Structures are given as structure tokens and as C-alpha cells.
PDB file of C-alpha atoms in Angstrom:
ATOM      1  CA  MET A 174     125.669 119.092 103.509  1.00  0.00           C
ATOM      2  CA  SER A 175     126.677 122.273 105.093  1.00  0.00           C
ATOM      3  CA  SER A 176     124.060 124.528 106.789  1.00  0.00           C
ATOM      4  CA  LYS A 177     126.136 127.642 105.932  1.00  0.00           C
ATOM      5  CA  ARG A 178     124.481 129.978 103.318  1.00  0.00           C
ATOM      6  CA  PHE A 179     126.349 132.324 101.030  1.00  0.00           C
ATOM      7  CA  ASP A 180     125.834 135.821 102.523  1.00  0.00           C
ATOM      8  CA  GLU A 181     126.482 138.215  99.702  1.00  0.00           C
ATOM      9  CA  ALA A 182     126.289 141.315 101.878  1.00  0.00           C
ATOM     10  CA  GLN A 183     128.901 139.918 104.220  1.00  0.00           C
ATOM     11  CA  VAL A 184     131.214 139.065 101.307  1.00  0.00           C
ATOM     12  CA  LEU A 185     130.826 142.483  99.794  1.00  0.00           C
ATOM     13  CA  GLU A 186     131.473 144.197 103.134  1.00  0.00           C
ATOM     14  CA  GLU A 187     134.721 142.214 103.505  1.00  0.00           C
ATOM     15  CA  LEU A 188     135.816 142.878  99.862  1.00  0.00           C
ATOM     16  CA  LYS A 189     135.104 146.642  99.851  1.00  0.00           C
ATOM     17  CA  HIS A 190     138.311 147.225 101.845  1.00  0.00           C
ATOM     18  CA  TYR A 191     140.270 145.983  98.876  1.00  0.00           C
ATOM     19  CA  LEU A 192     138.242 147.634  96.045  1.00  0.00           C
ATOM     20  CA  PRO A 193     138.391 151.245  94.898  1.00  0.00           C
ATOM     21  CA  SER A 194     135.976 153.529  96.719  1.00  0.00           C
ATOM     22  CA  GLN A 195     134.707 155.245  93.590  1.00  0.00           C
ATOM     23  CA  THR A 196     132.124 154.648  90.984  1.00  0.00           C
ATOM     24  CA  PRO A 197     133.025 153.851  87.376  1.00  0.00           C
ATOM     25  CA  LEU A 198     134.590 156.855  85.604  1.00  0.00           C
ATOM     26  CA  LYS A 199     134.196 158.060  82.045  1.00  0.00           C
ATOM     27  CA  ASP A 200     137.930 158.923  81.829  1.00  0.00           C
ATOM     28  CA  PHE A 201     140.853 157.037  83.137  1.00  0.00           C
ATOM     29  CA  ILE A 202     142.111 158.238  86.603  1.00  0.00           C
ATOM     30  CA  HIS A 203     144.867 156.257  88.410  1.00  0.00           C
ATOM     31  CA  HIS A 204     143.864 154.463  91.589  1.00  0.00           C
ATOM     32  CA  ASN A 205     146.460 152.938  93.884  1.00  0.00           C
ATOM     33  CA  SER A 206     145.426 149.322  93.772  1.00  0.00           C
ATOM     34  CA  LEU A 207     147.510 148.564  96.925  1.00  0.00           C
ATOM     35  CA  HIS A 208     145.670 151.264  98.925  1.00  0.00           C
ATOM     36  CA  ALA A 209     144.306 148.700 101.393  1.00  0.00           C
ATOM     37  CA  PHE A 210     147.881 147.613 102.140  1.00  0.00           C
ATOM     38  CA  GLN A 211     149.609 151.054 102.519  1.00  0.00           C
ATOM     39  CA  GLN A 212     150.209 150.543 106.213  1.00  0.00           C
ATOM     40  CA  LEU A 213     152.573 147.677 105.408  1.00  0.00           C
ATOM     41  CA  LYS A 214     156.173 147.800 104.160  1.00  0.00           C
ATOM     42  CA  PHE A 215     156.357 147.528 100.365  1.00  0.00           C
ATOM     43  CA  TYR A 216     157.322 143.801  99.950  1.00  0.00           C
ATOM     44  CA  ASP A 217     154.923 142.803 102.681  1.00  0.00           C
ATOM     45  CA  ALA A 218     152.153 144.742 100.881  1.00  0.00           C
ATOM     46  CA  ILE A 219     152.789 143.285  97.372  1.00  0.00           C
ATOM     47  CA  PHE A 220     153.078 139.756  98.583  1.00  0.00           C
ATOM     48  CA  LYS A 221     149.878 139.995 100.767  1.00  0.00           C
ATOM     49  CA  ALA A 222     148.052 141.621  97.772  1.00  0.00           C
ATOM     50  CA  ALA A 223     149.251 138.732  95.556  1.00  0.00           C
ATOM     51  CA  LYS A 224     147.958 136.235  97.980  1.00  0.00           C
ATOM     52  CA  ASN A 225     144.589 138.060  98.295  1.00  0.00           C
ATOM     53  CA  PHE A 226     144.065 138.816  94.563  1.00  0.00           C
ATOM     54  CA  GLY A 227     145.806 135.775  93.110  1.00  0.00           C
ATOM     55  CA  PHE A 228     148.399 137.416  90.876  1.00  0.00           C
ATOM     56  CA  GLN A 229     152.186 137.153  90.479  1.00  0.00           C
ATOM     57  CA  VAL A 230     154.061 140.288  91.717  1.00  0.00           C
ATOM     58  CA  THR A 231     157.642 139.408  90.855  1.00  0.00           C
ATOM     59  CA  LEU A 232     159.309 137.479  88.007  1.00  0.00           C
ATOM     60  CA  GLN A 233     160.245 133.937  88.441  1.00  0.00           C
ATOM     61  CA  LEU A 234     164.009 133.079  88.605  1.00  0.00           C
ATOM     62  CA  THR A 235     163.872 131.505  85.176  1.00  0.00           C
ATOM     63  CA  GLU A 236     162.302 134.767  83.724  1.00  0.00           C
ATOM     64  CA  PHE A 237     165.197 136.834  85.297  1.00  0.00           C
ATOM     65  CA  ARG A 238     167.668 134.446  83.730  1.00  0.00           C
ATOM     66  CA  GLU A 239     165.950 134.618  80.300  1.00  0.00           C
ATOM     67  CA  LEU A 240     166.081 138.474  80.468  1.00  0.00           C
ATOM     68  CA  TYR A 241     169.709 138.413  81.409  1.00  0.00           C
ATOM     69  CA  ALA A 242     170.580 135.968  78.566  1.00  0.00           C
ATOM     70  CA  LYS A 243     168.779 138.393  76.096  1.00  0.00           C
ATOM     71  CA  GLY A 244     170.727 141.351  77.481  1.00  0.00           C
ATOM     72  CA  ARG A 245     167.634 143.111  79.019  1.00  0.00           C
ATOM     73  CA  ILE A 246     169.216 142.821  82.409  1.00  0.00           C
ATOM     74  CA  ARG A 247     172.893 143.647  82.704  1.00  0.00           C
ATOM     75  CA  GLU A 248     175.264 142.393  85.302  1.00  0.00           C
ATOM     76  CA  LYS A 249     175.781 146.069  86.398  1.00  0.00           C
ATOM     77  CA  GLY A 250     172.114 146.082  87.361  1.00  0.00           C
ATOM     78  CA  PHE A 251     172.143 143.185  89.784  1.00  0.00           C
ATOM     79  CA  GLY A 252     175.822 142.791  90.808  1.00  0.00           C
ATOM     80  CA  PRO A 253     175.498 144.938  94.060  1.00  0.00           C
ATOM     81  CA  TYR A 254     172.694 142.586  95.147  1.00  0.00           C
ATOM     82  CA  THR A 255     174.709 139.455  94.718  1.00  0.00           C
ATOM     83  CA  GLY A 256     177.881 140.561  96.382  1.00  0.00           C
ATOM     84  CA  ARG A 257     179.811 140.232  93.065  1.00  0.00           C
ATOM     85  CA  LYS A 258     181.937 142.985  91.669  1.00  0.00           C
ATOM     86  CA  CYS A 259     180.682 144.178  88.294  1.00  0.00           C
ATOM     87  CA  ALA A 260     182.923 144.621  85.337  1.00  0.00           C
ATOM     88  CA  GLY A 261     183.851 148.153  84.570  1.00  0.00           C
ATOM     89  CA  LYS A 262     183.701 149.383  88.139  1.00  0.00           C
TER      90      LYS A 262
END
């Protein structure tokens, strides 16, 4: 059995860097949930936040394909990133 004890104060001290530094508000006010990562480049920040917070920050390839098949994503929107020439250019 481990002799380590759960130290609530230490955990809260570590977590407060990632949490908003304001008390609950009566009215909605936007807070940048990536504030703790603002020193990083955008994609580095979102992927680090995803790892820390446990959420998905981009669509899966299958989701992109489904949206393309439904016409929600058009070839004109992604052609420049694939190196393909888009129709109508």
C-alpha cells in the first residue's frame, strides 16, 4: 500500500493555473479557457489543453469525410491544403 496521501491543497494549487481566476458570475461573461496556454503557438496550445482537460479539439478524419459527403465541406475549402487544384479556379 502506498504511503502517499492525497493532498487537496497541492492539487488545487496545481489546477488553479488552468481554471478561471474569477468567482461564479450571475451573468455570462466570456473567459478564454486557453488562457493558461497563451504563450504557446495555437496548435500546440489546443493539443496540450486537450491532453490536460481530456477533450477532443479537432474532428476525426471520418468526421471530415462525412461532412464532405454531406456537402458541408466543399472541395474549394480544402483544396489548397491538399495541393490539389480546385474546380472553378
